Short mmCIF file of C-alpha atoms in Angstrom, two decimals:
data_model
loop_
_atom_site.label_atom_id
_atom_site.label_comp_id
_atom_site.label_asym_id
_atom_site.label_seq_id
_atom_site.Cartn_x
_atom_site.Cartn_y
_atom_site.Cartn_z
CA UNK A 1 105.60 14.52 -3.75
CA UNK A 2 105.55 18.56 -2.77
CA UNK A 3 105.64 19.20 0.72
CA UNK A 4 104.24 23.10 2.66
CA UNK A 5 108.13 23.91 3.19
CA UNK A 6 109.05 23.11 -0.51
CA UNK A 7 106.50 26.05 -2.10
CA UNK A 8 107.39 29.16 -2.97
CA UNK A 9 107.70 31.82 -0.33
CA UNK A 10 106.98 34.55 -3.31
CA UNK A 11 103.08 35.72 -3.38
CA UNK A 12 101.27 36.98 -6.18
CA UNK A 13 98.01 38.16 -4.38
CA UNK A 14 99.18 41.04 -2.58
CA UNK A 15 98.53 41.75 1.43
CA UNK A 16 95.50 44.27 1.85
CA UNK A 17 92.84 42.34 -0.24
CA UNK A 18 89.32 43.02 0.27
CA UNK A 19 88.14 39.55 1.27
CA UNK A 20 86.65 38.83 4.48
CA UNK A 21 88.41 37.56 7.42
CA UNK A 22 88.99 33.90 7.65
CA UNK A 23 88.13 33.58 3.24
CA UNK A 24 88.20 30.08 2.04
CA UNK A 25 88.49 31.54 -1.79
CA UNK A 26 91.87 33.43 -0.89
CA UNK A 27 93.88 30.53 0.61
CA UNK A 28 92.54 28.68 -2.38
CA UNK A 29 94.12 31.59 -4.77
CA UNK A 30 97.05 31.73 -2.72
CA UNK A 31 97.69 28.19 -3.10
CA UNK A 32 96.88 28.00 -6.81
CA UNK A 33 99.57 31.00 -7.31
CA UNK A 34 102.23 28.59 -5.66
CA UNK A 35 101.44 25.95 -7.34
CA UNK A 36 101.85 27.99 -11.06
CA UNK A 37 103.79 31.02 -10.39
CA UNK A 38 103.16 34.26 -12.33
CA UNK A 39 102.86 32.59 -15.68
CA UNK A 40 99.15 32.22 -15.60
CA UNK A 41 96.62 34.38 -17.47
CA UNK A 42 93.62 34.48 -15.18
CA UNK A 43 89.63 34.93 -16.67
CA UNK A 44 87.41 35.77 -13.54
CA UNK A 45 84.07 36.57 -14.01
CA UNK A 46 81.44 37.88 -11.38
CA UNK A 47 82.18 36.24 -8.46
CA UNK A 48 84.02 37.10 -5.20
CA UNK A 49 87.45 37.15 -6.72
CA UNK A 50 85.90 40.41 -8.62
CA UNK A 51 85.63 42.03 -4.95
CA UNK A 52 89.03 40.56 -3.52
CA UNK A 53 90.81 42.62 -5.90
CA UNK A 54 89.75 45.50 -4.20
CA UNK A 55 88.02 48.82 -5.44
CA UNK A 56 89.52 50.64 -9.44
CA UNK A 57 92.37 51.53 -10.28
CA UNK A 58 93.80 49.28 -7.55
CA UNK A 59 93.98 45.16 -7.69
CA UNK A 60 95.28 42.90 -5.08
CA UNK A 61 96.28 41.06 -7.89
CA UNK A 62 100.14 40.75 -9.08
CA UNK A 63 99.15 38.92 -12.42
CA UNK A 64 97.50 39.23 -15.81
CA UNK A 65 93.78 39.22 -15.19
CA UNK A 66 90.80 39.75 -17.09
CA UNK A 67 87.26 40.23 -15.80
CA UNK A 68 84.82 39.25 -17.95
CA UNK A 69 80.74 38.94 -18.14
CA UNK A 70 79.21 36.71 -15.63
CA UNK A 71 78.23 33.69 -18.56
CA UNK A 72 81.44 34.24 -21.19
CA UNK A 73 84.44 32.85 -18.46
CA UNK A 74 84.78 29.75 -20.66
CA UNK A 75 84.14 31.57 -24.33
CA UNK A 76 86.53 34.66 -23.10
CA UNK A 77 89.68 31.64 -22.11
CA UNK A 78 89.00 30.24 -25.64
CA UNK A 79 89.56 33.93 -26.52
CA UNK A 80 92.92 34.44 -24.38
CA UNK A 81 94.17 30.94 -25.76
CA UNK A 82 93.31 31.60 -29.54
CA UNK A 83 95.26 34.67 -28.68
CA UNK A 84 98.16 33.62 -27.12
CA UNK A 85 99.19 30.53 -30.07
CA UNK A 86 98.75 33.04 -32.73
CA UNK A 87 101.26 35.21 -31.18
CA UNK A 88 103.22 32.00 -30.21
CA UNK A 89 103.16 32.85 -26.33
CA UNK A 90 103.74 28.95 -25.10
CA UNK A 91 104.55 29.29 -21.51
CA UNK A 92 101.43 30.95 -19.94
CA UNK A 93 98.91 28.75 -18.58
CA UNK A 94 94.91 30.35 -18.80
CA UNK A 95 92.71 29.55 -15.61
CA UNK A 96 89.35 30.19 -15.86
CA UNK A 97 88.77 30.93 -11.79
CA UNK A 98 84.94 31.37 -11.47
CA UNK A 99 82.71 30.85 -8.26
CA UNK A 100 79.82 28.37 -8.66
CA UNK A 101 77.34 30.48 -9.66
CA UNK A 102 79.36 31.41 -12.59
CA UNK A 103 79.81 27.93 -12.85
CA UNK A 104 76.83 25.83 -11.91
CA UNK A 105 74.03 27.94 -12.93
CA UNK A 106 75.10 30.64 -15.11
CA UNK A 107 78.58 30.17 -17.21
CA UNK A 108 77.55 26.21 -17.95
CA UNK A 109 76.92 26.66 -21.26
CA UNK A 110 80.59 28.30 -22.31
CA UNK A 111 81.95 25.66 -20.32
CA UNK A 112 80.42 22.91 -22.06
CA UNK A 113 81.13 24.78 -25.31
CA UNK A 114 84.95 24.96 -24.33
CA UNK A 115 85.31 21.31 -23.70
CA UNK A 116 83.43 20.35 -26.63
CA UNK A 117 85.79 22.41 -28.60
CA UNK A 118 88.65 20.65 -26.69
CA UNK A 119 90.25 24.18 -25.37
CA UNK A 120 93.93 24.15 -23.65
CA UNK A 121 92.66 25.70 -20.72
CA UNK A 122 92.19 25.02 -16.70
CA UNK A 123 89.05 25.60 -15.53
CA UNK A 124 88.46 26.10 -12.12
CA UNK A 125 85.37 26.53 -10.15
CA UNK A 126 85.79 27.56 -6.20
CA UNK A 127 82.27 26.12 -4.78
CA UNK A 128 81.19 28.40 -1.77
CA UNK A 129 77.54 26.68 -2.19
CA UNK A 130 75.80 30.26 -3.19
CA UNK A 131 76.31 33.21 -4.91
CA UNK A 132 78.34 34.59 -2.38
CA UNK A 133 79.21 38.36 -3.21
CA UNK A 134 75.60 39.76 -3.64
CA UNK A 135 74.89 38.23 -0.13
CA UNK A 136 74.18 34.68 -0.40
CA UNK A 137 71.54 33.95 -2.70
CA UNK A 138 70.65 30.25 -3.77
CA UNK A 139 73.06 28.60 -6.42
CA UNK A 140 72.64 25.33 -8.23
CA UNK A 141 75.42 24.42 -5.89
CA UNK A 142 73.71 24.92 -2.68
CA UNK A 143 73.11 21.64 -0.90
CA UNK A 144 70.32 19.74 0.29
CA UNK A 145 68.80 21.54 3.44
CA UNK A 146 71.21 25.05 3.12
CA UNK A 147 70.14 28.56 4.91
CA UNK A 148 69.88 31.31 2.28
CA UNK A 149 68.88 34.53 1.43
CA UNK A 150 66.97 32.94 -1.08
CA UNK A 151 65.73 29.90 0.80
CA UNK A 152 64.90 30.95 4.71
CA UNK A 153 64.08 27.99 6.24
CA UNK A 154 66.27 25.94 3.71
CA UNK A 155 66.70 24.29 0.43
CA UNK A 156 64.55 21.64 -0.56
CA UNK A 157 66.22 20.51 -4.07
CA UNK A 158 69.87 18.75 -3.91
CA UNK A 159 73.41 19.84 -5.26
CA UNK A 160 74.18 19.28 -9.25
CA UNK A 161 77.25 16.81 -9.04
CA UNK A 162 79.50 19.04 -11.19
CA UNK A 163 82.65 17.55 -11.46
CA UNK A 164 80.86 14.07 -13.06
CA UNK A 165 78.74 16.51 -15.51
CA UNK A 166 82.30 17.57 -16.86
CA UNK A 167 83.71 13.83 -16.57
CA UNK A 168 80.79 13.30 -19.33
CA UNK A 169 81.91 15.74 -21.71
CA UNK A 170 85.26 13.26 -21.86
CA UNK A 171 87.75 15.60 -21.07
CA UNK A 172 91.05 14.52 -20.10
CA UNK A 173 91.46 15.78 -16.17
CA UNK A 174 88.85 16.35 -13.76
CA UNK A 175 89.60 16.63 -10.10
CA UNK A 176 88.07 18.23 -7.11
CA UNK A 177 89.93 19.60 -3.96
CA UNK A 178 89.69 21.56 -1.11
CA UNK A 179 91.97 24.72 0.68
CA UNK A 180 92.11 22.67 3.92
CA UNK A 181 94.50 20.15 1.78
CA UNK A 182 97.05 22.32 0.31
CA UNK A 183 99.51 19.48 -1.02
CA UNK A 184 96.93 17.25 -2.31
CA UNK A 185 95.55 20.34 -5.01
CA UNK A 186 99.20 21.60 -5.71
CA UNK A 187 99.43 18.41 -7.13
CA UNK A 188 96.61 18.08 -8.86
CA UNK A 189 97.41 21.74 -10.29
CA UNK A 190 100.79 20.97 -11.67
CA UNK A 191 99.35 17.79 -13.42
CA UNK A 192 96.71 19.53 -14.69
CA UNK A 193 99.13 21.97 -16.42
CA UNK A 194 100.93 19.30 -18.20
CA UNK A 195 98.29 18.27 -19.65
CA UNK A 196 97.16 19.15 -23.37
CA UNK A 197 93.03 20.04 -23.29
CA UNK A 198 90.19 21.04 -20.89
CA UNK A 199 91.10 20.69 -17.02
CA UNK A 200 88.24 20.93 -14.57
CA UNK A 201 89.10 21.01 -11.02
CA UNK A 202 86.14 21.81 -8.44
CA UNK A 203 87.13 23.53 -5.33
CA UNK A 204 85.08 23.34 -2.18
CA UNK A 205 85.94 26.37 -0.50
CA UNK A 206 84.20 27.03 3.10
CA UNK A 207 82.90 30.75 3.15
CA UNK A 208 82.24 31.90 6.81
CA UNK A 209 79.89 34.84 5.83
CA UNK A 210 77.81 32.66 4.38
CA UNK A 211 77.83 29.55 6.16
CA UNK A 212 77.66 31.22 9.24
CA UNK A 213 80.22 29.39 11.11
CA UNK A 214 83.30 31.66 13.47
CA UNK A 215 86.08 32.82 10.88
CA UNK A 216 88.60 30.81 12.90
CA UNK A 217 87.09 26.98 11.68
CA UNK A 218 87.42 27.88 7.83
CA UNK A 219 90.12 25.23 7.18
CA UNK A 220 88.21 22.61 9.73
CA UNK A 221 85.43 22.79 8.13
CA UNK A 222 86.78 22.10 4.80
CA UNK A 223 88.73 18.76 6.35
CA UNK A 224 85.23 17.99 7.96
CA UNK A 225 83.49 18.41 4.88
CA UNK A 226 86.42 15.53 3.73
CA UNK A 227 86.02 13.35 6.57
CA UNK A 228 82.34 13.01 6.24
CA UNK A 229 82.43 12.08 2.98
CA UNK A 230 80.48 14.65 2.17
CA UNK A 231 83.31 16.07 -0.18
CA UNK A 232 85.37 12.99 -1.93
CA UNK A 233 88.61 14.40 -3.11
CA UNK A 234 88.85 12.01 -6.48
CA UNK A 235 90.78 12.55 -10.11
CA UNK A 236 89.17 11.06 -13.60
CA UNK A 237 92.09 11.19 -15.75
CA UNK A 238 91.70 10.05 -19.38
CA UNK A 239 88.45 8.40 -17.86
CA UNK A 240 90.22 6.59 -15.03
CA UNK A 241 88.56 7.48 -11.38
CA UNK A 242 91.05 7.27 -8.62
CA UNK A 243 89.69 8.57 -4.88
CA UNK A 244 93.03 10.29 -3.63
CA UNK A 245 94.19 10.67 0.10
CA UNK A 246 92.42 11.17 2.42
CA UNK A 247 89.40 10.05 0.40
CA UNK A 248 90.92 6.40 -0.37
CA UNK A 249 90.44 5.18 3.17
CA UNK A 250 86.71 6.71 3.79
CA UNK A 251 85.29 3.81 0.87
CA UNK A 252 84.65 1.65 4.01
CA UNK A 253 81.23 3.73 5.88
CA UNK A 254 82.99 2.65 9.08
CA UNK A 255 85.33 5.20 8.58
CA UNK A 256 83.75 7.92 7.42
CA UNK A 257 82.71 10.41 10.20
CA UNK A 258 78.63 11.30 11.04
CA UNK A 259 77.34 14.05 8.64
CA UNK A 260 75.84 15.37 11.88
CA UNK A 261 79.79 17.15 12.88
CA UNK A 262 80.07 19.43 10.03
CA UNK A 263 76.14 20.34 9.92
CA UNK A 264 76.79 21.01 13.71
CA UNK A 265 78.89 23.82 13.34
CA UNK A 266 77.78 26.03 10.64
CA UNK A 267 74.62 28.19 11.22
CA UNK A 268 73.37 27.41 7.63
CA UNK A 269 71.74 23.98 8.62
CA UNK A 270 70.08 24.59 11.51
CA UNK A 271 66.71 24.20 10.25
CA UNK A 272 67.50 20.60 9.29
CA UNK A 273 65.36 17.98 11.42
CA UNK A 274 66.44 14.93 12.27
CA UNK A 275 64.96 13.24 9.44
CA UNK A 276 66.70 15.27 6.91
CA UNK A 277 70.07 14.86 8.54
CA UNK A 278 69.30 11.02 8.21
CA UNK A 279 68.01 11.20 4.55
CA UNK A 280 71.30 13.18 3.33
CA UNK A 281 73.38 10.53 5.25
CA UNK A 282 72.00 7.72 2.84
CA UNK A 283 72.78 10.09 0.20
CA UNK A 284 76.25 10.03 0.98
CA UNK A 285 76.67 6.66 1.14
CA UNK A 286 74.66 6.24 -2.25
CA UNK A 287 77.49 8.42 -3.52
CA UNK A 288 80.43 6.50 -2.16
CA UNK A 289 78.90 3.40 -3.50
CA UNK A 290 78.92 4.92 -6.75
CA UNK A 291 82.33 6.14 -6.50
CA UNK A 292 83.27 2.52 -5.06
CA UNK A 293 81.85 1.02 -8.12
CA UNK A 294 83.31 3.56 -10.42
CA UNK A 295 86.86 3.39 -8.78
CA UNK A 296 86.55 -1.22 -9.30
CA UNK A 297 85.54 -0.34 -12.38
CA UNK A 298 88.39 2.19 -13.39
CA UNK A 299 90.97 -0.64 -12.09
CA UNK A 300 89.99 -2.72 -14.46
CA UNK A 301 90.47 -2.19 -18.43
CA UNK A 302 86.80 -1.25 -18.49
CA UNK A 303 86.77 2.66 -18.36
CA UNK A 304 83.45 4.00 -16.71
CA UNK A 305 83.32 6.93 -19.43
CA UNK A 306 84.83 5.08 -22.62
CA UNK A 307 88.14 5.58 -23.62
CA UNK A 308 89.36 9.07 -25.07
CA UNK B 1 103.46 52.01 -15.58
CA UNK B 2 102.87 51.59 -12.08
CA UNK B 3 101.23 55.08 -11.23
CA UNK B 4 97.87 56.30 -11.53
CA UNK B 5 97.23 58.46 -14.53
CA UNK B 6 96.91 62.32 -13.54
CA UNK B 7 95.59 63.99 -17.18
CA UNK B 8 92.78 61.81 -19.91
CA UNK B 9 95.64 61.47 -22.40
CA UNK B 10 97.69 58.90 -20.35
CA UNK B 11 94.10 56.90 -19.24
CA UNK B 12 95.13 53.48 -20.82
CA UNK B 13 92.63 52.37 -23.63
CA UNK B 14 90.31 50.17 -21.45
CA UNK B 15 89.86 50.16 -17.46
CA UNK B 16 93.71 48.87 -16.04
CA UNK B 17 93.97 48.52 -12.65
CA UNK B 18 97.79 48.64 -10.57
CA UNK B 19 99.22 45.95 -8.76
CA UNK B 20 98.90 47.63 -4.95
CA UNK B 21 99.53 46.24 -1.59
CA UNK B 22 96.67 47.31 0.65
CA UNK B 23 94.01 48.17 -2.13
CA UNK B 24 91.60 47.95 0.17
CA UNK B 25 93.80 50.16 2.77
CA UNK B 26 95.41 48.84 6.12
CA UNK B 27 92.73 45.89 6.42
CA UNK B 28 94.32 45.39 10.22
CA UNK B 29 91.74 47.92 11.41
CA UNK B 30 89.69 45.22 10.76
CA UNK B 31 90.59 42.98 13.91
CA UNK B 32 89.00 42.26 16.96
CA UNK B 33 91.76 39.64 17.99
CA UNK B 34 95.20 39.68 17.41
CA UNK B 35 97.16 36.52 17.09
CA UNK B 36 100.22 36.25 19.15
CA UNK B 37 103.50 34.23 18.62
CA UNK B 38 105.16 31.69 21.13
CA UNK B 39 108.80 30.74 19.31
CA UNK B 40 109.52 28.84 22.13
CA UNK B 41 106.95 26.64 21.06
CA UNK B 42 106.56 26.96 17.66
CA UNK B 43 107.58 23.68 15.70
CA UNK B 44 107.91 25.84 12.51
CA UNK B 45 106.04 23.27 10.16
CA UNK B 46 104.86 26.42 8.27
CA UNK B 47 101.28 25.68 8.46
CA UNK B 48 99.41 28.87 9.65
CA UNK B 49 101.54 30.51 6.98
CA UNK B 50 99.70 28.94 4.08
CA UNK B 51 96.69 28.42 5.63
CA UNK B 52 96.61 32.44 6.09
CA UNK B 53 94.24 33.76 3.77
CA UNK B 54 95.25 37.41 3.67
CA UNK B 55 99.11 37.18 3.14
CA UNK B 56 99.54 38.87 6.48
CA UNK B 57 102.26 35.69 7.48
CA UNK B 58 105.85 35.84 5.91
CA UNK B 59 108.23 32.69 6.25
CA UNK B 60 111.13 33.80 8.05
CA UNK B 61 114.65 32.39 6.75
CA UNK B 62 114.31 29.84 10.00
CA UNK B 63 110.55 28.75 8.69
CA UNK B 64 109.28 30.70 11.74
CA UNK B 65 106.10 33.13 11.11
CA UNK B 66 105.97 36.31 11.16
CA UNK B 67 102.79 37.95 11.34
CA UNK B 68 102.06 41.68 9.47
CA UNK B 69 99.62 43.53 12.10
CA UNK B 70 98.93 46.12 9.55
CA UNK B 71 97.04 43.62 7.15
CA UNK B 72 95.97 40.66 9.33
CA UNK B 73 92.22 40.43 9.39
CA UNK B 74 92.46 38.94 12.88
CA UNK B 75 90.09 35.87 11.53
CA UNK B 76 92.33 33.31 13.59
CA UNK B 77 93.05 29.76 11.48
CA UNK B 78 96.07 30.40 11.97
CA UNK B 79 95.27 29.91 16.00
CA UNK B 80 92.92 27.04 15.09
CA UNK B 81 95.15 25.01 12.75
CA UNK B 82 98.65 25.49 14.65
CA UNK B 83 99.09 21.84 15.92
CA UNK B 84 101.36 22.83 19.11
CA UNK B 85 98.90 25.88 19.64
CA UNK B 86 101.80 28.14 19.84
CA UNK B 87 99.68 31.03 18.52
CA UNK B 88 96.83 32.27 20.84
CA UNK B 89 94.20 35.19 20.19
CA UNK B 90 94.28 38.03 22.58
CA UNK B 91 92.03 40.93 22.28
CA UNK B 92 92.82 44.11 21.32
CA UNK B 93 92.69 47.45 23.40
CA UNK B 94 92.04 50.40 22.97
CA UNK B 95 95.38 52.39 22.93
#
């Protein structure tokens, strides 16, 4: 068990980024450099990481990095890692760091490709719930009821549940996390790393551009997003689903705080009526049911995706 | 390595970028409201300083922040999350 004071006080994205104040993405890169040090080989493709390195020949960022096409992310890892064994390079770990459009919607097929093809890689995706660097256009990843550029008066279609799309492929390690709990996805990082295969860890990282919320409540928001349920901080390793802390204790709906406090504060939902606040609650307990059932079910020798 | 190249003959084969602190330039022109310090009160549980998104808080040797006014964005979590609230927001003026 890490704690804040144990990390490392060196940083390897430098001061003077170009992100904007109050970025969920950049504690989120902060925190995966001190979880993994320098030895990393990052892939970023189109996303806001491109922009947070800041304008040619100048990068914010103190690492190997390459910046691929918007759909390769996945293929272009395989690449680095192909690379890397034949020249017998063992100690660098390649993260694939791409938003969720690169993710969701467009860099889905590599991805699936990679993990079919069983590729020693972390992939991570950092879910701002749009495509966030052209100004907040609709993503597969936008939620139920979501302001956008795209969508004025609010999505009508619901979120793809990512993280269970890449439990199917029967990879070894998925997890989600969030920025606002540091610890809990230093953790999961350093596991991840030690493991032999395709990682997936899902990041939901509050953007306050887009979500129209004050810069100030970026790291609130994220532990609201928790608290609600809306946002279950789980691991599927080798098959086995296990809700982590906080998430644990939120299986009981007593618990679990109204959706109604984190739609309250962001300027995204505020064309959702009443009726649409109470249809995405009984979403979110359909979900925790499900992860209920698939957490009994882990616990026993009965493994909700087979065994690997 | 760490220079810009001056002539075409020392442009690397594809585009390179440089490691640089401040590629984007002194992003604290980019604050409205500057956080402010209490060590009396601070508790030094290090939380502001990695909840700080633009690197703009250092751990002192003591675990007690100290904030970089020539890159912090001014977007206040630090403020928000501090549990003793020993960091307040205070406007800035016009010198």
């Amino acid at each position: 068990m890490v704690t804040v004071k144990e990390l490392s006080k060196e940083e390897y994205l430098l001061e003077g980024h170009a992100a904007c104040a109050g970025c969920g993405p950049a504690i989120s890169i902060r925190v995966l450099f001190k979880a993994l040090g320098n030895k990393v080989f990052l892939v970023v493709p189109a996303c806001c990481t491109t922009v947070i390195q800041g304008p040619y020949p100048y990068t914010s960022f103190n690492v190997p990095l390459l910046n691929i096409l918007f759909e390769s992310t996945a293929a272009a890892a395989s690449g680095i890692v192909a690379a890397l064994r034949q020249r017998n390079i063992k100690d660098i770990t390649v993260v694939g760091w791409a938003g969720d459009g690169g993710t969701v919607d467009i860099g889905i097929q590599a991805l699936s490709g990679a993990a079919e093809r069983e590729t020693d890689f972390i992939y991570i995706c950092y879910d701002n719930e749009a495509y966030g660097n052209t100004g907040m256009q609709r993503s597969g990843a936008t939620p139920f009821g979501a302001w956008t550029t795209t969508t004025p008066s609010g999505k009508r279609e619901r979120k793809k549940d990512m993280p269970l799309i890449m439990a199917a492929h029967r990879i070894p390690y998925v997890a989600t996390a969030c920025p606002s709990y540091p610890i809990d996805f230093v953790n999961k990082l350093r596991k991840a790393k030690e493991i032999k295969g395709t990682k997936y860890i899902h990041i939901l990282a509050p953007c306050p551009t887009g979500w129209r919320y004050d810069t100030s409540k970026t790291v609130e928001l994220g532990r609201l997003a928790v608290q609600t349920g809306l946002w279950a901080l789980y691991e599927i390793e080798n098959g086995k689903f296990k809700l982590n802390a906080p998430s644990d204790r939120l299986i009981d709906k007593a618990k679990r705080k109204s959706v109604k406090e984190y739609f309250a504060l962001q300027g995204r939902f505020r064309s959702l009526t009443e009726k649409d606040i109470e249809r995405i609650q009984k979403w979110v307990d359909d979900d925790w049911e499900n992860y209920r059932r698939l957490a009994a079910c882990s616990a026993s020798d009965a493994t909700p995706y087979g065994k690997i | 390595m760490n220079r810009i190249p001056k002539t075409r003959k020392e442009m690397p084969i594809t585009a390179l970028s440089i490691p640089t602190a401040g590629s984007m330039g002194k992003t604290g022109s980019w604050r409205t409201f500057r956080p402010e310090v209490n060590y009396s009160k601070c508790t030094r549980c290090t939380l502001c300083w990695i909840y700080c998104p633009d690197v703009a808080i250092t751990r002192q040797e003591d675990d007690s922040p100290k904030i970089d006014y020539e890159y912090c964005k001014g977007c206040g979590i630090c403020a928000n999350e501090c549990p003793v609230k020993a960091i307040t927001m205070c406007r800035e003026e016009k010198e």
